[in-house]
């Protein structure tokens, strides 16, 4: 059972729950990176370079107000935590980005973990593509890392835990180190 800390509508919750269905789980992390697409070392280097660029391109969003000003202004969910599995935190989306286009440096959703001091800490991102907007015969992917389907909510999803280490893997849906204990 998912613990929600605030009220939300089913449609808003649907967008954020993109990763809640069981899907492929990346292999155990190796240093900075875990991915399960079975690529060669050159793929690994390409993914590491992408992650570095993604972190750099989103660095200003560590300041929550910057994210809001840049269009990540829709609180898609309350703080989300699944007992025994981990958390995702709050999902803040940029509605204009939720379409059929995969932009590797422009995730649709930013993931924030509430802190004891009341601030929001940027911990990850989620890429979301609605089924209805995807025309490809294969799932969307970024550098060989496939999104997974969430049939319940009719979306493809890919999480990336860029700023909070995830023992379940960089691209796992839930992060056991993310908590909603300080959500108000």
PDB file of C-alpha atoms in Angstrom:
ATOM      1  CA  UNK A   1       0.000   0.000   0.000  1.00  0.00           C
ATOM      2  CA  UNK A   2       1.323   3.430  -0.927  1.00  0.00           C
ATOM      3  CA  UNK A   3       1.302   5.995   1.839  1.00  0.00           C
ATOM      4  CA  UNK A   4       0.248   9.414   0.584  1.00  0.00           C
ATOM      5  CA  UNK A   5       0.725  12.374   2.837  1.00  0.00           C
ATOM      6  CA  UNK A   6      -1.736  14.721   1.141  1.00  0.00           C
ATOM      7  CA  UNK A   7      -4.926  14.369  -0.866  1.00  0.00           C
ATOM      8  CA  UNK A   8      -4.671  14.036  -4.625  1.00  0.00           C
ATOM      9  CA  UNK A   9      -6.875  13.294  -7.608  1.00  0.00           C
ATOM     10  CA  UNK A  10      -6.628   9.973  -9.472  1.00  0.00           C
ATOM     11  CA  UNK A  11      -5.434  11.630 -12.707  1.00  0.00           C
ATOM     12  CA  UNK A  12      -2.656  13.539 -10.961  1.00  0.00           C
ATOM     13  CA  UNK A  13      -1.648  10.430  -9.054  1.00  0.00           C
ATOM     14  CA  UNK A  14      -1.650   8.407 -12.286  1.00  0.00           C
ATOM     15  CA  UNK A  15       1.142  10.448 -13.794  1.00  0.00           C
ATOM     16  CA  UNK A  16       3.411   9.958 -10.818  1.00  0.00           C
ATOM     17  CA  UNK A  17       2.669   6.314 -10.292  1.00  0.00           C
ATOM     18  CA  UNK A  18       4.240   5.510 -13.626  1.00  0.00           C
ATOM     19  CA  UNK A  19       6.887   3.528 -11.853  1.00  0.00           C
ATOM     20  CA  UNK A  20       4.697   1.784  -9.314  1.00  0.00           C
ATOM     21  CA  UNK A  21       3.993  -1.344 -11.312  1.00  0.00           C
ATOM     22  CA  UNK A  22       6.582  -4.025 -11.210  1.00  0.00           C
ATOM     23  CA  UNK A  23       8.871  -3.714 -14.174  1.00  0.00           C
ATOM     24  CA  UNK A  24      12.445  -4.500 -15.056  1.00  0.00           C
ATOM     25  CA  UNK A  25      14.778  -3.751 -12.177  1.00  0.00           C
ATOM     26  CA  UNK A  26      18.343  -2.721 -12.928  1.00  0.00           C
ATOM     27  CA  UNK A  27      21.180  -4.904 -11.752  1.00  0.00           C
ATOM     28  CA  UNK A  28      23.019  -3.982  -8.579  1.00  0.00           C
ATOM     29  CA  UNK A  29      24.812  -0.648  -8.845  1.00  0.00           C
ATOM     30  CA  UNK A  30      28.439  -0.517  -9.888  1.00  0.00           C
ATOM     31  CA  UNK A  31      29.999   2.635  -8.489  1.00  0.00           C
ATOM     32  CA  UNK A  32      28.018   5.433 -10.155  1.00  0.00           C
ATOM     33  CA  UNK A  33      25.831   3.488 -12.506  1.00  0.00           C
ATOM     34  CA  UNK A  34      23.480   0.530 -12.737  1.00  0.00           C
ATOM     35  CA  UNK A  35      21.632  -0.367 -15.878  1.00  0.00           C
ATOM     36  CA  UNK A  36      20.157  -3.595 -17.139  1.00  0.00           C
ATOM     37  CA  UNK A  37      20.126  -3.275 -20.894  1.00  0.00           C
ATOM     38  CA  UNK A  38      23.174  -5.493 -21.199  1.00  0.00           C
ATOM     39  CA  UNK A  39      25.186  -3.029 -23.242  1.00  0.00           C
ATOM     40  CA  UNK A  40      28.888  -3.082 -23.922  1.00  0.00           C
ATOM     41  CA  UNK A  41      31.484  -0.949 -22.169  1.00  0.00           C
ATOM     42  CA  UNK A  42      31.043   1.779 -24.779  1.00  0.00           C
ATOM     43  CA  UNK A  43      27.323   1.896 -23.901  1.00  0.00           C
ATOM     44  CA  UNK A  44      28.296   2.188 -20.246  1.00  0.00           C
ATOM     45  CA  UNK A  45      30.555   5.160 -21.032  1.00  0.00           C
ATOM     46  CA  UNK A  46      27.801   6.752 -23.122  1.00  0.00           C
ATOM     47  CA  UNK A  47      25.290   6.358 -20.292  1.00  0.00           C
ATOM     48  CA  UNK A  48      27.772   7.772 -17.761  1.00  0.00           C
ATOM     49  CA  UNK A  49      28.326  10.796 -20.020  1.00  0.00           C
ATOM     50  CA  UNK A  50      24.569  11.301 -20.376  1.00  0.00           C
ATOM     51  CA  UNK A  51      24.080  11.111 -16.589  1.00  0.00           C
ATOM     52  CA  UNK A  52      26.837  13.691 -16.073  1.00  0.00           C
ATOM     53  CA  UNK A  53      25.224  16.041 -18.619  1.00  0.00           C
ATOM     54  CA  UNK A  54      21.782  15.482 -17.111  1.00  0.00           C
ATOM     55  CA  UNK A  55      23.029  16.303 -13.605  1.00  0.00           C
ATOM     56  CA  UNK A  56      24.753  19.446 -14.894  1.00  0.00           C
ATOM     57  CA  UNK A  57      21.755  20.603 -16.925  1.00  0.00           C
ATOM     58  CA  UNK A  58      19.425  20.266 -13.931  1.00  0.00           C
ATOM     59  CA  UNK A  59      21.784  21.575 -11.232  1.00  0.00           C
ATOM     60  CA  UNK A  60      19.919  24.864 -10.850  1.00  0.00           C
ATOM     61  CA  UNK A  61      16.808  22.917  -9.756  1.00  0.00           C
ATOM     62  CA  UNK A  62      18.435  22.104  -6.441  1.00  0.00           C
ATOM     63  CA  UNK A  63      16.924  25.486  -5.658  1.00  0.00           C
ATOM     64  CA  UNK A  64      13.252  24.507  -5.550  1.00  0.00           C
ATOM     65  CA  UNK A  65      12.139  28.020  -6.550  1.00  0.00           C
ATOM     66  CA  UNK A  66      14.211  27.733  -9.739  1.00  0.00           C
ATOM     67  CA  UNK A  67      12.365  24.560 -10.722  1.00  0.00           C
ATOM     68  CA  UNK A  68       8.997  26.208 -10.155  1.00  0.00           C
ATOM     69  CA  UNK A  69      10.042  29.264 -12.184  1.00  0.00           C
ATOM     70  CA  UNK A  70      11.274  27.034 -15.018  1.00  0.00           C
ATOM     71  CA  UNK A  71       7.868  25.342 -15.375  1.00  0.00           C
ATOM     72  CA  UNK A  72       8.145  22.374 -12.998  1.00  0.00           C
ATOM     73  CA  UNK A  73       5.231  23.926 -11.181  1.00  0.00           C
ATOM     74  CA  UNK A  74       2.638  21.149 -11.042  1.00  0.00           C
ATOM     75  CA  UNK A  75       2.731  19.050  -7.881  1.00  0.00           C
ATOM     76  CA  UNK A  76       1.806  15.775  -9.522  1.00  0.00           C
ATOM     77  CA  UNK A  77       1.679  13.790  -6.277  1.00  0.00           C
ATOM     78  CA  UNK A  78       1.962  14.209  -2.581  1.00  0.00           C
ATOM     79  CA  UNK A  79       5.053  12.658  -1.041  1.00  0.00           C
ATOM     80  CA  UNK A  80       5.071   8.962  -1.972  1.00  0.00           C
ATOM     81  CA  UNK A  81       6.495   6.129   0.098  1.00  0.00           C
ATOM     82  CA  UNK A  82       5.883   2.379  -0.130  1.00  0.00           C
ATOM     83  CA  UNK A  83       6.562   0.698   3.226  1.00  0.00           C
ATOM     84  CA  UNK A  84       9.251  -1.941   2.921  1.00  0.00           C
ATOM     85  CA  UNK A  85      10.261  -0.786  -0.555  1.00  0.00           C
ATOM     86  CA  UNK A  86      11.229   2.875  -0.346  1.00  0.00           C
ATOM     87  CA  UNK A  87      10.064   6.263  -1.430  1.00  0.00           C
ATOM     88  CA  UNK A  88       9.895   8.570  -4.408  1.00  0.00           C
ATOM     89  CA  UNK A  89       9.155  11.833  -2.651  1.00  0.00           C
ATOM     90  CA  UNK A  90       7.104  14.601  -4.229  1.00  0.00           C
ATOM     91  CA  UNK A  91       6.738  14.633  -8.017  1.00  0.00           C
ATOM     92  CA  UNK A  92       6.807  18.081  -9.641  1.00  0.00           C
ATOM     93  CA  UNK A  93       6.036  18.049 -13.340  1.00  0.00           C
ATOM     94  CA  UNK A  94       6.388  20.296 -16.327  1.00  0.00           C
ATOM     95  CA  UNK A  95       3.097  19.722 -18.123  1.00  0.00           C
ATOM     96  CA  UNK A  96       4.424  21.027 -21.429  1.00  0.00           C
ATOM     97  CA  UNK A  97       6.993  18.206 -21.491  1.00  0.00           C
ATOM     98  CA  UNK A  98       4.523  15.342 -21.021  1.00  0.00           C
ATOM     99  CA  UNK A  99       4.152  14.364 -24.663  1.00  0.00           C
ATOM    100  CA  UNK A 100       5.479  11.710 -27.039  1.00  0.00           C
ATOM    101  CA  UNK A 101       8.981  13.155 -27.235  1.00  0.00           C
ATOM    102  CA  UNK A 102      11.899  11.746 -25.248  1.00  0.00           C
ATOM    103  CA  UNK A 103      14.323  14.535 -24.417  1.00  0.00           C
ATOM    104  CA  UNK A 104      17.315  13.067 -22.553  1.00  0.00           C
ATOM    105  CA  UNK A 105      18.152  16.379 -20.844  1.00  0.00           C
ATOM    106  CA  UNK A 106      14.558  17.431 -20.124  1.00  0.00           C
ATOM    107  CA  UNK A 107      12.764  15.014 -17.781  1.00  0.00           C
ATOM    108  CA  UNK A 108       9.038  15.514 -17.378  1.00  0.00           C
ATOM    109  CA  UNK A 109       9.159  15.211 -13.578  1.00  0.00           C
ATOM    110  CA  UNK A 110      11.581  16.224 -10.810  1.00  0.00           C
ATOM    111  CA  UNK A 111      11.592  14.189  -7.586  1.00  0.00           C
ATOM    112  CA  UNK A 112      11.985  16.033  -4.281  1.00  0.00           C
ATOM    113  CA  UNK A 113      12.432  14.618  -0.798  1.00  0.00           C
ATOM    114  CA  UNK A 114      11.154  16.822   2.048  1.00  0.00           C
ATOM    115  CA  UNK A 115      13.811  17.715   4.613  1.00  0.00           C
ATOM    116  CA  UNK A 116      13.548  18.250   8.365  1.00  0.00           C
ATOM    117  CA  UNK A 117      14.148  21.999   7.898  1.00  0.00           C
ATOM    118  CA  UNK A 118      11.144  22.250   5.544  1.00  0.00           C
ATOM    119  CA  UNK A 119      13.191  22.521   2.361  1.00  0.00           C
ATOM    120  CA  UNK A 120      12.841  20.260  -0.632  1.00  0.00           C
ATOM    121  CA  UNK A 121      15.900  18.244  -1.729  1.00  0.00           C
ATOM    122  CA  UNK A 122      16.187  17.281  -5.400  1.00  0.00           C
ATOM    123  CA  UNK A 123      16.924  13.539  -5.432  1.00  0.00           C
ATOM    124  CA  UNK A 124      15.969  12.313  -8.903  1.00  0.00           C
ATOM    125  CA  UNK A 125      13.939  12.625 -12.056  1.00  0.00           C
ATOM    126  CA  UNK A 126      11.282  10.676 -13.897  1.00  0.00           C
ATOM    127  CA  UNK A 127      10.819  10.535 -17.640  1.00  0.00           C
ATOM    128  CA  UNK A 128       7.173   9.891 -18.624  1.00  0.00           C
ATOM    129  CA  UNK A 129       5.650   9.231 -22.041  1.00  0.00           C
ATOM    130  CA  UNK A 130       1.894   8.593 -22.331  1.00  0.00           C
ATOM    131  CA  UNK A 131       1.061   5.443 -24.294  1.00  0.00           C
ATOM    132  CA  UNK A 132      -1.273   7.468 -26.517  1.00  0.00           C
ATOM    133  CA  UNK A 133       1.562   9.816 -27.472  1.00  0.00           C
ATOM    134  CA  UNK A 134       4.141   7.111 -28.290  1.00  0.00           C
ATOM    135  CA  UNK A 135       4.084   5.886 -31.875  1.00  0.00           C
ATOM    136  CA  UNK A 136       7.173   3.658 -31.773  1.00  0.00           C
ATOM    137  CA  UNK A 137       6.905  -0.120 -32.008  1.00  0.00           C
ATOM    138  CA  UNK A 138       9.348  -0.497 -29.083  1.00  0.00           C
ATOM    139  CA  UNK A 139       9.294   1.204 -25.673  1.00  0.00           C
ATOM    140  CA  UNK A 140      10.914   4.621 -25.471  1.00  0.00           C
ATOM    141  CA  UNK A 141      14.544   4.521 -24.364  1.00  0.00           C
ATOM    142  CA  UNK A 142      17.463   6.729 -23.564  1.00  0.00           C
ATOM    143  CA  UNK A 143      20.912   5.430 -24.539  1.00  0.00           C
ATOM    144  CA  UNK A 144      19.652   1.843 -24.573  1.00  0.00           C
ATOM    145  CA  UNK A 145      17.830   2.073 -21.244  1.00  0.00           C
ATOM    146  CA  UNK A 146      14.211   1.179 -21.948  1.00  0.00           C
ATOM    147  CA  UNK A 147      11.284   2.776 -20.204  1.00  0.00           C
ATOM    148  CA  UNK A 148       8.877   0.275 -18.693  1.00  0.00           C
ATOM    149  CA  UNK A 149       5.122   0.221 -19.180  1.00  0.00           C
ATOM    150  CA  UNK A 150       2.575   1.053 -16.547  1.00  0.00           C
ATOM    151  CA  UNK A 151      -0.636  -0.291 -18.088  1.00  0.00           C
ATOM    152  CA  UNK A 152      -2.774   0.933 -15.201  1.00  0.00           C
ATOM    153  CA  UNK A 153      -1.896   4.548 -15.926  1.00  0.00           C
ATOM    154  CA  UNK A 154      -1.161   4.192 -19.642  1.00  0.00           C
ATOM    155  CA  UNK A 155       2.381   5.570 -19.521  1.00  0.00           C
ATOM    156  CA  UNK A 156       5.973   4.557 -20.147  1.00  0.00           C
ATOM    157  CA  UNK A 157       8.298   5.526 -17.263  1.00  0.00           C
ATOM    158  CA  UNK A 158      11.973   5.733 -16.357  1.00  0.00           C
ATOM    159  CA  UNK A 159      13.310   6.965 -13.013  1.00  0.00           C
ATOM    160  CA  UNK A 160      16.877   8.169 -12.483  1.00  0.00           C
ATOM    161  CA  UNK A 161      18.170   8.731  -8.944  1.00  0.00           C
ATOM    162  CA  UNK A 162      20.799  11.334  -9.720  1.00  0.00           C
ATOM    163  CA  UNK A 163      21.385  12.913  -6.324  1.00  0.00           C
ATOM    164  CA  UNK A 164      20.500  10.231  -3.780  1.00  0.00           C
ATOM    165  CA  UNK A 165      22.233   6.882  -3.988  1.00  0.00           C
ATOM    166  CA  UNK A 166      19.768   4.052  -4.524  1.00  0.00           C
ATOM    167  CA  UNK A 167      20.793   0.554  -3.383  1.00  0.00           C
ATOM    168  CA  UNK A 168      18.111  -0.823  -5.725  1.00  0.00           C
ATOM    169  CA  UNK A 169      19.823   0.738  -8.742  1.00  0.00           C
ATOM    170  CA  UNK A 170      20.125   4.088 -10.464  1.00  0.00           C
ATOM    171  CA  UNK A 171      17.024   3.452 -12.595  1.00  0.00           C
ATOM    172  CA  UNK A 172      14.867   1.574 -10.060  1.00  0.00           C
ATOM    173  CA  UNK A 173      11.389   2.914  -9.387  1.00  0.00           C
ATOM    174  CA  UNK A 174      11.604   3.113  -5.598  1.00  0.00           C
ATOM    175  CA  UNK A 175      14.536   4.294  -3.503  1.00  0.00           C
ATOM    176  CA  UNK A 176      14.853   2.745  -0.014  1.00  0.00           C
ATOM    177  CA  UNK A 177      16.822   5.810   1.116  1.00  0.00           C
ATOM    178  CA  UNK A 178      14.017   8.271   0.257  1.00  0.00           C
ATOM    179  CA  UNK A 179      11.489   8.990   2.981  1.00  0.00           C
ATOM    180  CA  UNK A 180       8.416  11.135   3.491  1.00  0.00           C
ATOM    181  CA  UNK A 181       8.901  11.441   7.246  1.00  0.00           C
ATOM    182  CA  UNK A 182       9.298  15.223   7.002  1.00  0.00           C
ATOM    183  CA  UNK A 183       6.391  15.878   4.616  1.00  0.00           C
ATOM    184  CA  UNK A 184       3.814  18.264   5.981  1.00  0.00           C
TER     185      UNK A 184
END
